[in-house]
Tab-separated table of N, CA, C and O in Angstrom:
chain	number	residue	atom	x	y	z
A	1	UNK	N	7.009	11.228	7.574
A	1	UNK	CA	6.226	10.893	5.967
A	1	UNK	C	5.177	12.059	5.429
A	1	UNK	O	4.005	12.587	6.357
A	2	UNK	N	4.999	11.673	4.065
A	2	UNK	CA	4.267	11.820	3.445
A	2	UNK	C	2.909	11.207	3.010
A	2	UNK	O	2.969	10.323	2.620
A	3	UNK	N	1.609	11.878	3.735
A	3	UNK	CA	-0.183	10.946	3.682
A	3	UNK	C	-0.712	11.449	2.401
A	3	UNK	O	-1.512	12.035	2.850
A	4	UNK	N	-1.201	10.239	1.317
A	4	UNK	CA	-2.262	11.426	1.367
A	4	UNK	C	-3.536	10.010	1.920
A	4	UNK	O	-3.605	9.288	1.872
A	5	UNK	N	-5.091	10.731	1.915
A	5	UNK	CA	-6.174	10.977	2.667
A	5	UNK	C	-7.018	10.477	1.270
A	5	UNK	O	-7.039	12.351	0.513
A	6	UNK	N	-8.155	10.042	0.715
A	6	UNK	CA	-9.100	10.257	-0.605
A	6	UNK	C	-10.218	9.164	0.072
A	6	UNK	O	-10.034	7.955	0.498
A	7	UNK	N	-11.460	9.621	-0.364
A	7	UNK	CA	-12.404	8.761	0.124
A	7	UNK	C	-13.375	8.806	-0.466
A	7	UNK	O	-14.102	10.391	-1.330
A	8	UNK	N	-14.143	8.571	-1.345
A	8	UNK	CA	-15.189	7.908	-1.961
A	8	UNK	C	-16.491	8.858	-0.919
A	8	UNK	O	-16.862	8.605	-0.172
A	9	UNK	N	-17.123	9.215	-1.628
A	9	UNK	CA	-19.135	9.645	-0.533
A	9	UNK	C	-19.009	8.888	0.380
A	9	UNK	O	-19.288	9.307	1.100
A	10	UNK	N	-19.471	7.604	0.113
A	10	UNK	CA	-20.444	6.589	0.523
A	10	UNK	C	-19.226	6.349	1.743
A	10	UNK	O	-19.289	5.795	2.472
A	11	UNK	N	-17.856	6.997	1.789
A	11	UNK	CA	-16.454	6.203	2.344
A	11	UNK	C	-16.066	6.995	3.164
A	11	UNK	O	-15.218	6.730	4.178
A	12	UNK	N	-16.634	9.078	3.400
A	12	UNK	CA	-16.172	10.017	4.057
A	12	UNK	C	-16.225	9.670	5.378
A	12	UNK	O	-15.424	9.887	6.184
A	13	UNK	N	-17.455	9.430	5.813
A	13	UNK	CA	-17.140	9.107	7.258
A	13	UNK	C	-16.748	7.642	7.722
A	13	UNK	O	-15.914	8.473	9.242
A	14	UNK	N	-16.119	6.928	6.947
A	14	UNK	CA	-15.210	5.609	7.805
A	14	UNK	C	-14.065	6.286	7.719
A	14	UNK	O	-13.382	6.248	9.056
A	15	UNK	N	-13.762	7.151	6.403
A	15	UNK	CA	-12.828	7.560	6.982
A	15	UNK	C	-12.142	9.384	7.780
A	15	UNK	O	-11.323	8.980	8.465
A	16	UNK	N	-13.285	9.234	8.251
A	16	UNK	CA	-13.031	11.008	9.489
A	16	UNK	C	-13.302	10.399	10.235
A	16	UNK	O	-12.067	10.166	11.782
A	17	UNK	N	-13.941	9.134	11.049
A	17	UNK	CA	-14.086	8.012	11.888
A	17	UNK	C	-12.285	7.738	12.510
A	17	UNK	O	-12.037	7.347	13.344
A	18	UNK	N	-11.821	6.879	11.298
A	18	UNK	CA	-10.555	6.628	11.385
A	18	UNK	C	-9.163	7.585	11.420
A	18	UNK	O	-8.493	6.842	12.464
A	19	UNK	N	-9.126	8.588	10.747
A	19	UNK	CA	-8.291	9.300	11.037
A	19	UNK	C	-8.289	10.252	12.582
A	19	UNK	O	-7.893	10.042	13.290
A	20	UNK	N	-9.467	10.290	12.896
A	20	UNK	CA	-9.818	10.604	14.395
A	20	UNK	C	-9.404	9.610	15.664
A	20	UNK	O	-8.968	10.116	16.303
A	21	UNK	N	-9.778	8.716	15.399
A	21	UNK	CA	-9.115	7.532	16.072
A	21	UNK	C	-7.733	7.350	15.919
A	21	UNK	O	-7.514	6.917	17.045
A	22	UNK	N	-7.101	7.887	14.588
A	22	UNK	CA	-6.115	7.650	14.927
A	22	UNK	C	-5.339	9.296	14.599
A	22	UNK	O	-3.726	9.313	13.497
A	23	UNK	N	-5.550	10.242	15.234
A	23	UNK	CA	-5.142	11.346	15.420
A	23	UNK	C	-3.506	11.563	15.810
A	23	UNK	O	-2.706	12.198	14.784
A	24	UNK	N	-3.536	11.673	16.216
A	24	UNK	CA	-2.095	10.651	17.291
A	24	UNK	C	-1.093	10.461	16.017
A	24	UNK	O	-0.091	10.770	16.042
A	25	UNK	N	-1.323	9.408	15.409
A	25	UNK	CA	-0.747	8.856	14.378
A	25	UNK	C	-0.416	9.779	13.679
A	25	UNK	O	0.688	10.320	13.059
A	26	UNK	N	-1.558	10.569	12.489
A	26	UNK	CA	-1.541	11.200	11.256
A	26	UNK	C	-1.139	12.593	12.376
A	26	UNK	O	-0.366	12.761	10.593
A	27	UNK	N	-0.564	13.519	13.056
A	27	UNK	CA	-0.578	14.345	13.590
A	27	UNK	C	0.495	14.555	12.992
A	27	UNK	O	1.185	15.737	13.099
A	28	UNK	N	1.864	13.244	13.450
A	28	UNK	CA	3.570	13.537	13.330
A	28	UNK	C	3.683	13.330	11.364
A	28	UNK	O	4.640	13.455	11.534
A	29	UNK	N	2.544	13.942	10.626
A	29	UNK	CA	3.363	13.657	9.873
A	29	UNK	C	2.315	14.331	8.580
A	29	UNK	O	1.482	15.324	8.666
A	30	UNK	N	2.577	15.039	7.321
A	30	UNK	CA	2.524	15.730	6.497
A	30	UNK	C	1.476	15.204	5.301
A	30	UNK	O	1.672	14.303	5.208
A	31	UNK	N	0.076	15.368	5.592
A	31	UNK	CA	-1.497	14.984	4.933
A	31	UNK	C	-1.851	15.911	3.489
A	31	UNK	O	-1.721	17.073	3.417
A	32	UNK	N	-1.781	15.102	2.555
A	32	UNK	CA	-2.382	15.737	1.721
A	32	UNK	C	-3.444	15.375	1.491
A	32	UNK	O	-3.865	13.823	1.907
A	33	UNK	N	-4.976	15.071	0.776
A	33	UNK	CA	-6.003	14.922	0.586
A	33	UNK	C	-6.893	15.160	-0.750
A	33	UNK	O	-6.260	17.258	-0.917
A	34	UNK	N	-7.769	15.001	-1.686
A	34	UNK	CA	-8.527	15.472	-2.346
A	34	UNK	C	-9.194	16.795	-1.512
A	34	UNK	O	-9.746	16.218	-0.351
A	35	UNK	N	-9.642	17.488	-2.373
A	35	UNK	CA	-10.675	18.482	-2.355
A	35	UNK	C	-11.194	18.053	-0.518
A	35	UNK	O	-11.316	18.927	0.334
A	36	UNK	N	-13.086	17.579	-1.202
A	36	UNK	CA	-13.838	17.866	-0.145
A	36	UNK	C	-12.976	16.424	0.878
A	36	UNK	O	-13.437	17.011	2.110
A	37	UNK	N	-12.701	16.201	0.567
A	37	UNK	CA	-12.093	15.088	1.963
A	37	UNK	C	-10.864	15.958	2.404
A	37	UNK	O	-11.173	15.361	4.121
A	38	UNK	N	-10.056	16.073	2.547
A	38	UNK	CA	-9.162	17.292	2.659
A	38	UNK	C	-9.966	18.020	4.237
A	38	UNK	O	-9.836	18.344	4.989
A	39	UNK	N	-10.749	18.740	3.290
A	39	UNK	CA	-11.562	19.944	4.056
A	39	UNK	C	-12.451	19.263	5.545
A	39	UNK	O	-12.212	19.505	6.333
A	40	UNK	N	-12.838	18.214	5.127
A	40	UNK	CA	-13.827	17.468	6.094
A	40	UNK	C	-13.079	17.031	7.422
A	40	UNK	O	-13.460	17.048	8.897
A	41	UNK	N	-11.537	16.385	7.180
A	41	UNK	CA	-10.669	15.915	7.885
A	41	UNK	C	-10.247	17.150	8.410
A	41	UNK	O	-10.313	17.200	9.926
A	42	UNK	N	-10.042	17.945	7.992
A	42	UNK	CA	-9.183	19.297	8.685
A	42	UNK	C	-10.550	20.147	9.492
A	42	UNK	O	-10.449	19.630	10.774
A	43	UNK	N	-11.798	19.767	8.805
A	43	UNK	CA	-13.220	20.367	10.273
A	43	UNK	C	-12.619	19.015	11.614
A	43	UNK	O	-13.083	20.309	12.373
A	44	UNK	N	-13.195	18.177	11.184
A	44	UNK	CA	-12.981	17.179	12.114
A	44	UNK	C	-12.119	17.169	12.770
A	44	UNK	O	-12.011	16.600	14.531
A	45	UNK	N	-10.934	17.012	12.557
A	45	UNK	CA	-9.581	16.982	13.402
A	45	UNK	C	-8.478	18.211	13.171
A	45	UNK	O	-8.172	17.732	15.122
A	46	UNK	N	-8.660	19.266	12.915
A	46	UNK	CA	-7.584	20.303	12.936
A	46	UNK	C	-6.403	19.899	12.413
A	46	UNK	O	-5.904	21.234	12.682
A	47	UNK	N	-6.867	19.159	11.776
A	47	UNK	CA	-4.982	18.624	11.142
A	47	UNK	C	-4.942	19.457	10.242
A	47	UNK	O	-5.467	20.080	9.067
A	48	UNK	N	-3.798	19.591	10.092
A	48	UNK	CA	-3.190	20.375	9.009
A	48	UNK	C	-3.037	19.812	7.751
A	48	UNK	O	-2.471	18.365	7.967
A	49	UNK	N	-3.797	20.362	6.554
A	49	UNK	CA	-3.683	18.865	5.364
A	49	UNK	C	-3.402	20.169	4.010
A	49	UNK	O	-4.714	21.385	4.007
A	50	UNK	N	-2.782	19.967	3.671
A	50	UNK	CA	-3.104	20.451	1.631
A	50	UNK	C	-3.851	19.498	1.162
A	50	UNK	O	-4.110	18.311	0.476
A	51	UNK	N	-4.669	20.558	0.298
A	51	UNK	CA	-6.259	20.381	-0.480
A	51	UNK	C	-5.692	20.345	-1.300
A	51	UNK	O	-5.580	21.355	-2.011
A	52	UNK	N	-5.814	19.318	-2.606
A	52	UNK	CA	-6.186	18.826	-3.757
A	52	UNK	C	-7.622	19.814	-4.451
A	52	UNK	O	-8.280	19.480	-3.946
A	53	UNK	N	-7.926	19.454	-5.663
A	53	UNK	CA	-9.322	18.927	-6.164
A	53	UNK	C	-9.353	18.321	-5.884
A	53	UNK	O	-9.543	17.464	-5.318
A	54	UNK	N	-11.367	18.733	-5.733
A	54	UNK	CA	-11.766	17.358	-6.078
A	54	UNK	C	-11.115	16.078	-6.437
A	54	UNK	O	-11.140	15.868	-7.736
A	55	UNK	N	-12.027	15.242	-6.124
A	55	UNK	CA	-11.063	13.848	-7.208
A	55	UNK	C	-11.609	13.876	-8.755
A	55	UNK	O	-11.183	13.786	-9.184
A	56	UNK	N	-12.779	13.965	-7.977
A	56	UNK	CA	-13.932	14.016	-10.031
A	56	UNK	C	-12.840	15.520	-11.509
A	56	UNK	O	-13.382	14.973	-11.745
A	57	UNK	N	-12.443	16.315	-10.431
A	57	UNK	CA	-11.934	17.379	-10.811
A	57	UNK	C	-10.870	17.429	-10.992
A	57	UNK	O	-10.121	18.488	-11.341
A	58	UNK	N	-9.674	16.593	-10.677
A	58	UNK	CA	-8.411	16.543	-11.502
A	58	UNK	C	-7.379	16.096	-9.921
A	58	UNK	O	-6.573	15.786	-9.756
A	59	UNK	N	-8.092	15.917	-8.967
A	59	UNK	CA	-7.938	15.553	-7.478
A	59	UNK	C	-6.592	14.407	-7.703
A	59	UNK	O	-5.828	13.907	-7.114
A	60	UNK	N	-7.589	13.401	-8.198
A	60	UNK	CA	-6.701	12.048	-8.170
A	60	UNK	C	-5.316	11.947	-8.890
A	60	UNK	O	-4.896	11.448	-8.869
A	61	UNK	N	-5.491	12.769	-9.881
A	61	UNK	CA	-4.468	12.725	-10.644
A	61	UNK	C	-3.235	13.497	-10.425
A	61	UNK	O	-2.189	13.283	-10.564
A	62	UNK	N	-3.829	15.076	-9.549
A	62	UNK	CA	-3.053	15.631	-8.674
A	62	UNK	C	-2.076	14.754	-7.747
A	62	UNK	O	-0.581	15.030	-8.091
A	63	UNK	N	-3.047	13.817	-7.105
A	63	UNK	CA	-2.424	12.624	-5.895
A	63	UNK	C	-1.070	11.699	-6.911
A	63	UNK	O	-0.251	11.717	-6.428
A	64	UNK	N	-1.730	11.077	-7.929
A	64	UNK	CA	-1.091	10.109	-8.841
A	64	UNK	C	0.409	11.169	-8.955
A	64	UNK	O	1.353	10.738	-8.868
A	65	UNK	N	0.507	12.221	-9.433
A	65	UNK	CA	1.340	12.972	-10.305
A	65	UNK	C	2.322	12.837	-8.485
A	65	UNK	O	3.376	13.005	-8.758
A	66	UNK	N	1.929	12.947	-7.430
A	66	UNK	CA	3.001	12.905	-6.657
A	66	UNK	C	3.364	11.755	-6.471
A	66	UNK	O	4.526	11.873	-5.666
A	67	UNK	N	2.948	10.736	-6.186
A	67	UNK	CA	2.908	9.165	-6.645
A	67	UNK	C	4.258	9.283	-7.802
A	67	UNK	O	5.418	8.389	-7.688
A	68	UNK	N	4.263	9.764	-8.875
A	68	UNK	CA	5.466	9.216	-9.884
A	68	UNK	C	6.263	10.324	-9.471
A	68	UNK	O	7.195	10.157	-9.984
A	69	UNK	N	6.166	11.417	-8.976
A	69	UNK	CA	7.313	12.130	-8.723
A	69	UNK	C	8.115	11.168	-7.033
A	69	UNK	O	8.941	12.561	-6.671
A	70	UNK	N	7.622	10.576	-7.169
A	70	UNK	CA	7.815	10.219	-5.432
A	70	UNK	C	8.408	11.081	-4.360
A	70	UNK	O	9.308	10.932	-3.518
A	71	UNK	N	6.613	11.801	-4.272
A	71	UNK	CA	6.604	12.826	-2.910
A	71	UNK	C	5.806	12.159	-2.703
A	71	UNK	O	5.204	13.312	-1.162
A	72	UNK	N	5.127	10.951	-2.622
A	72	UNK	CA	4.695	10.065	-1.013
A	72	UNK	C	5.093	9.413	-0.865
A	72	UNK	O	5.204	8.586	-1.424
A	73	UNK	N	4.394	8.432	0.694
A	73	UNK	CA	5.079	7.134	1.020
A	73	UNK	C	3.930	6.787	1.703
A	73	UNK	O	4.207	5.840	1.523
A	74	UNK	N	2.759	6.688	1.809
A	74	UNK	CA	1.693	6.536	1.553
A	74	UNK	C	-0.013	6.826	0.841
A	74	UNK	O	0.617	7.619	1.293
A	75	UNK	N	-0.921	5.887	0.948
A	75	UNK	CA	-1.800	6.568	0.725
A	75	UNK	C	-3.094	5.677	1.452
A	75	UNK	O	-3.004	4.495	1.296
A	76	UNK	N	-3.752	6.576	1.868
A	76	UNK	CA	-5.354	5.966	2.667
A	76	UNK	C	-6.453	6.026	1.730
A	76	UNK	O	-6.933	7.416	1.282
A	77	UNK	N	-7.146	5.149	1.007
A	77	UNK	CA	-7.851	5.134	0.101
A	77	UNK	C	-9.267	5.086	0.042
A	77	UNK	O	-9.133	3.430	-0.697
A	78	UNK	N	-10.351	5.385	0.677
A	78	UNK	CA	-11.118	4.596	1.433
A	78	UNK	C	-12.347	4.694	0.121
A	78	UNK	O	-13.165	5.544	-0.384
A	79	UNK	N	-12.496	3.389	-0.826
A	79	UNK	CA	-12.899	3.051	-1.972
A	79	UNK	C	-14.275	2.425	-2.386
A	79	UNK	O	-14.330	1.550	-0.888
A	80	UNK	N	-15.360	3.194	-2.643
A	80	UNK	CA	-16.344	2.078	-2.270
A	80	UNK	C	-16.621	1.614	-3.556
A	80	UNK	O	-16.731	2.577	-5.151
A	81	UNK	N	-16.558	0.349	-3.542
A	81	UNK	CA	-16.540	-0.546	-4.483
A	81	UNK	C	-17.793	-0.368	-5.703
A	81	UNK	O	-18.204	-1.499	-6.588
A	82	UNK	N	-18.711	-0.241	-4.425
A	82	UNK	CA	-19.939	-0.571	-4.966
A	82	UNK	C	-20.730	0.566	-5.939
A	82	UNK	O	-21.783	0.151	-6.028
A	83	UNK	N	-20.398	1.777	-5.603
A	83	UNK	CA	-21.030	2.667	-6.453
A	83	UNK	C	-20.181	2.959	-7.799
A	83	UNK	O	-19.457	3.135	-7.566
A	84	UNK	N	-20.587	3.159	-9.146
A	84	UNK	CA	-19.989	3.493	-10.483
A	84	UNK	C	-19.547	5.187	-10.259
A	84	UNK	O	-20.203	5.710	-9.795
A	85	UNK	N	-18.072	5.736	-10.024
A	85	UNK	CA	-17.686	6.892	-10.137
A	85	UNK	C	-17.508	7.297	-11.443
A	85	UNK	O	-17.359	6.425	-12.000
A	86	UNK	N	-17.673	8.716	-11.815
A	86	UNK	CA	-17.834	8.872	-12.865
A	86	UNK	C	-16.026	9.149	-13.552
A	86	UNK	O	-16.016	9.271	-14.236
A	87	UNK	N	-15.331	9.760	-12.046
A	87	UNK	CA	-13.564	9.494	-12.609
A	87	UNK	C	-13.271	8.215	-12.500
A	87	UNK	O	-12.039	8.266	-12.641
A	88	UNK	N	-14.171	6.916	-12.903
A	88	UNK	CA	-13.584	5.482	-12.083
A	88	UNK	C	-11.781	5.486	-13.240
A	88	UNK	O	-10.866	4.993	-12.441
A	89	UNK	N	-11.869	6.275	-14.619
A	89	UNK	CA	-10.449	5.674	-15.281
A	89	UNK	C	-9.256	6.676	-14.265
A	89	UNK	O	-7.938	5.938	-14.032
A	90	UNK	N	-9.366	7.792	-13.360
A	90	UNK	CA	-8.380	8.255	-12.769
A	90	UNK	C	-8.642	7.055	-11.472
A	90	UNK	O	-7.276	7.528	-10.778
A	91	UNK	N	-9.517	6.640	-10.690
A	91	UNK	CA	-8.807	6.151	-10.217
A	91	UNK	C	-8.256	4.792	-9.855
A	91	UNK	O	-6.982	4.248	-9.364
A	92	UNK	N	-8.347	4.047	-11.459
A	92	UNK	CA	-7.900	3.237	-11.891
A	92	UNK	C	-5.890	3.770	-12.329
A	92	UNK	O	-5.231	2.802	-11.838
A	93	UNK	N	-6.550	4.515	-12.552
A	93	UNK	CA	-4.369	5.210	-13.093
A	93	UNK	C	-3.587	5.631	-11.471
A	93	UNK	O	-2.684	5.182	-11.030
A	94	UNK	N	-4.903	5.947	-11.077
A	94	UNK	CA	-3.980	6.027	-9.307
A	94	UNK	C	-3.222	4.898	-8.931
A	94	UNK	O	-2.586	4.526	-8.364
A	95	UNK	N	-4.101	3.754	-8.512
A	95	UNK	CA	-4.195	2.388	-7.897
A	95	UNK	C	-3.099	2.040	-8.484
A	95	UNK	O	-2.151	1.617	-8.169
A	96	UNK	N	-2.936	1.934	-10.407
A	96	UNK	CA	-2.027	1.147	-10.765
A	96	UNK	C	-0.528	1.830	-10.784
A	96	UNK	O	0.139	1.587	-10.356
A	97	UNK	N	-0.366	4.058	-10.937
A	97	UNK	CA	0.842	4.125	-10.016
A	97	UNK	C	1.738	3.798	-8.631
A	97	UNK	O	2.556	3.812	-8.020
A	98	UNK	N	0.137	3.417	-7.628
A	98	UNK	CA	0.994	3.020	-6.414
A	98	UNK	C	0.949	1.853	-6.250
A	98	UNK	O	2.179	1.377	-5.950
A	99	UNK	N	0.591	1.151	-7.437
A	99	UNK	CA	1.421	-0.548	-7.265
A	99	UNK	C	3.263	0.156	-8.332
A	99	UNK	O	3.645	-0.666	-7.939
A	100	UNK	N	3.122	0.657	-9.405
A	100	UNK	CA	4.028	0.874	-10.234
A	100	UNK	C	5.421	1.399	-9.066
A	100	UNK	O	6.630	0.945	-9.137
A	101	UNK	N	4.401	2.130	-8.471
A	101	UNK	CA	6.126	2.990	-7.842
A	101	UNK	C	5.806	1.892	-6.127
A	101	UNK	O	6.475	3.116	-5.207
A	102	UNK	N	5.366	1.263	-5.897
A	102	UNK	CA	5.539	0.538	-4.914
A	102	UNK	C	4.934	1.302	-3.805
A	102	UNK	O	5.911	1.794	-2.608
A	103	UNK	N	4.336	1.602	-4.106
A	103	UNK	CA	3.392	2.718	-2.645
A	103	UNK	C	2.569	2.288	-1.550
A	103	UNK	O	1.732	2.141	-2.336
A	104	UNK	N	2.484	1.977	-0.125
A	104	UNK	CA	1.415	1.627	0.773
A	104	UNK	C	0.342	2.230	0.263
A	104	UNK	O	0.467	3.473	0.628
A	105	UNK	N	-0.460	1.248	-0.428
A	105	UNK	CA	-2.548	2.143	-0.566
A	105	UNK	C	-2.976	1.152	0.314
A	105	UNK	O	-2.964	-0.010	0.110
A	106	UNK	N	-4.205	1.834	1.203
A	106	UNK	CA	-5.073	1.133	1.743
A	106	UNK	C	-5.839	1.174	1.600
A	106	UNK	O	-6.743	2.763	1.466
A	107	UNK	N	-6.811	0.508	0.578
A	107	UNK	CA	-8.326	1.154	-0.329
A	107	UNK	C	-9.475	0.430	0.954
A	107	UNK	O	-10.643	0.698	0.317
A	108	UNK	N	-9.414	0.027	1.589
A	108	UNK	CA	-10.426	-0.467	2.414
A	108	UNK	C	-9.770	-0.446	3.893
A	108	UNK	O	-8.543	-0.285	4.342
A	109	UNK	N	-11.024	-0.639	5.010
A	109	UNK	CA	-10.312	-0.139	6.928
A	109	UNK	C	-9.697	-1.402	7.524
A	109	UNK	O	-9.237	-1.364	8.019
A	110	UNK	N	-9.582	-2.288	6.484
A	110	UNK	CA	-8.819	-3.751	7.360
A	110	UNK	C	-7.639	-3.622	6.897
A	110	UNK	O	-7.165	-3.494	7.976
A	111	UNK	N	-7.006	-3.145	5.909
A	111	UNK	CA	-5.841	-2.389	5.147
A	111	UNK	C	-5.191	-1.422	5.322
A	111	UNK	O	-4.126	-1.356	5.861
A	112	UNK	N	-6.600	-0.678	5.841
A	112	UNK	CA	-5.790	-0.115	6.847
A	112	UNK	C	-5.233	0.344	8.545
A	112	UNK	O	-4.945	1.283	9.057
A	113	UNK	N	-6.000	-0.542	8.847
A	113	UNK	CA	-5.530	-0.872	10.407
A	113	UNK	C	-4.389	-1.173	10.363
A	113	UNK	O	-3.378	-0.868	10.905
A	114	UNK	N	-3.656	-2.169	9.432
A	114	UNK	CA	-2.725	-2.711	9.530
A	114	UNK	C	-1.315	-1.229	8.349
A	114	UNK	O	-0.205	-1.503	9.561
A	115	UNK	N	-1.910	-0.795	8.223
A	115	UNK	CA	-1.406	0.643	7.121
A	115	UNK	C	-0.676	1.372	8.450
A	115	UNK	O	0.435	1.844	9.042
A	116	UNK	N	-1.933	1.672	9.480
A	116	UNK	CA	-1.712	2.806	10.428
A	116	UNK	C	-0.233	2.353	11.629
A	116	UNK	O	-0.102	2.980	11.834
A	117	UNK	N	-0.867	0.667	11.585
A	117	UNK	CA	0.216	0.014	12.882
A	117	UNK	C	1.586	0.330	12.079
A	117	UNK	O	2.510	0.595	13.209
A	118	UNK	N	2.009	-0.700	11.022
A	118	UNK	CA	2.748	-0.140	10.400
A	118	UNK	C	3.740	1.003	10.756
A	118	UNK	O	4.902	1.405	11.116
A	119	UNK	N	3.207	2.002	10.690
A	119	UNK	CA	3.119	3.731	10.731
A	119	UNK	C	4.115	3.991	11.678
A	119	UNK	O	4.635	4.778	12.278
A	120	UNK	N	3.024	4.000	12.895
A	120	UNK	CA	2.600	4.102	14.299
A	120	UNK	C	4.378	3.201	14.300
A	120	UNK	O	5.040	3.319	15.382
A	121	UNK	N	4.410	2.206	13.786
A	121	UNK	CA	5.949	1.322	14.738
A	121	UNK	C	6.663	1.395	14.182
A	121	UNK	O	7.955	0.913	14.270
A	122	UNK	N	6.892	2.797	12.989
A	122	UNK	CA	7.687	2.674	12.359
A	122	UNK	C	8.156	1.200	11.837
A	122	UNK	O	9.812	0.536	11.561
A	123	UNK	N	7.206	0.795	10.812
A	123	UNK	CA	8.186	-0.333	10.408
A	123	UNK	C	8.086	-0.675	8.851
A	123	UNK	O	7.473	-1.426	8.322
A	124	UNK	N	8.011	0.925	8.305
A	124	UNK	CA	8.062	0.722	7.262
A	124	UNK	C	9.021	2.047	6.301
A	124	UNK	O	9.742	1.920	7.000
């Protein structure tokens, strides 16, 4: 599968811990990420990951294009709903594209656990 990883600044550590905990699952798939998140995931886990630009610099849109071209199978997007994001229109567009193209998208840790379990058990 092709999986995207994204995390707002205040959620990066939570995503890093999550990916580390489930490294056995993520290591079996092709990973993509926005710039800073991807670099941190690679540094923490050693997993190969294709990094796009940072989210505010167009990385969210690059991942959105992958969704629109049906080149992604799942997205883990750890959002920070309590902090205003300067690129909020891009975030909204990315989530909308996920809905339009029916791409499973975990936007919080609870949904992430359900999604990674489904991936691990080949239930999707």
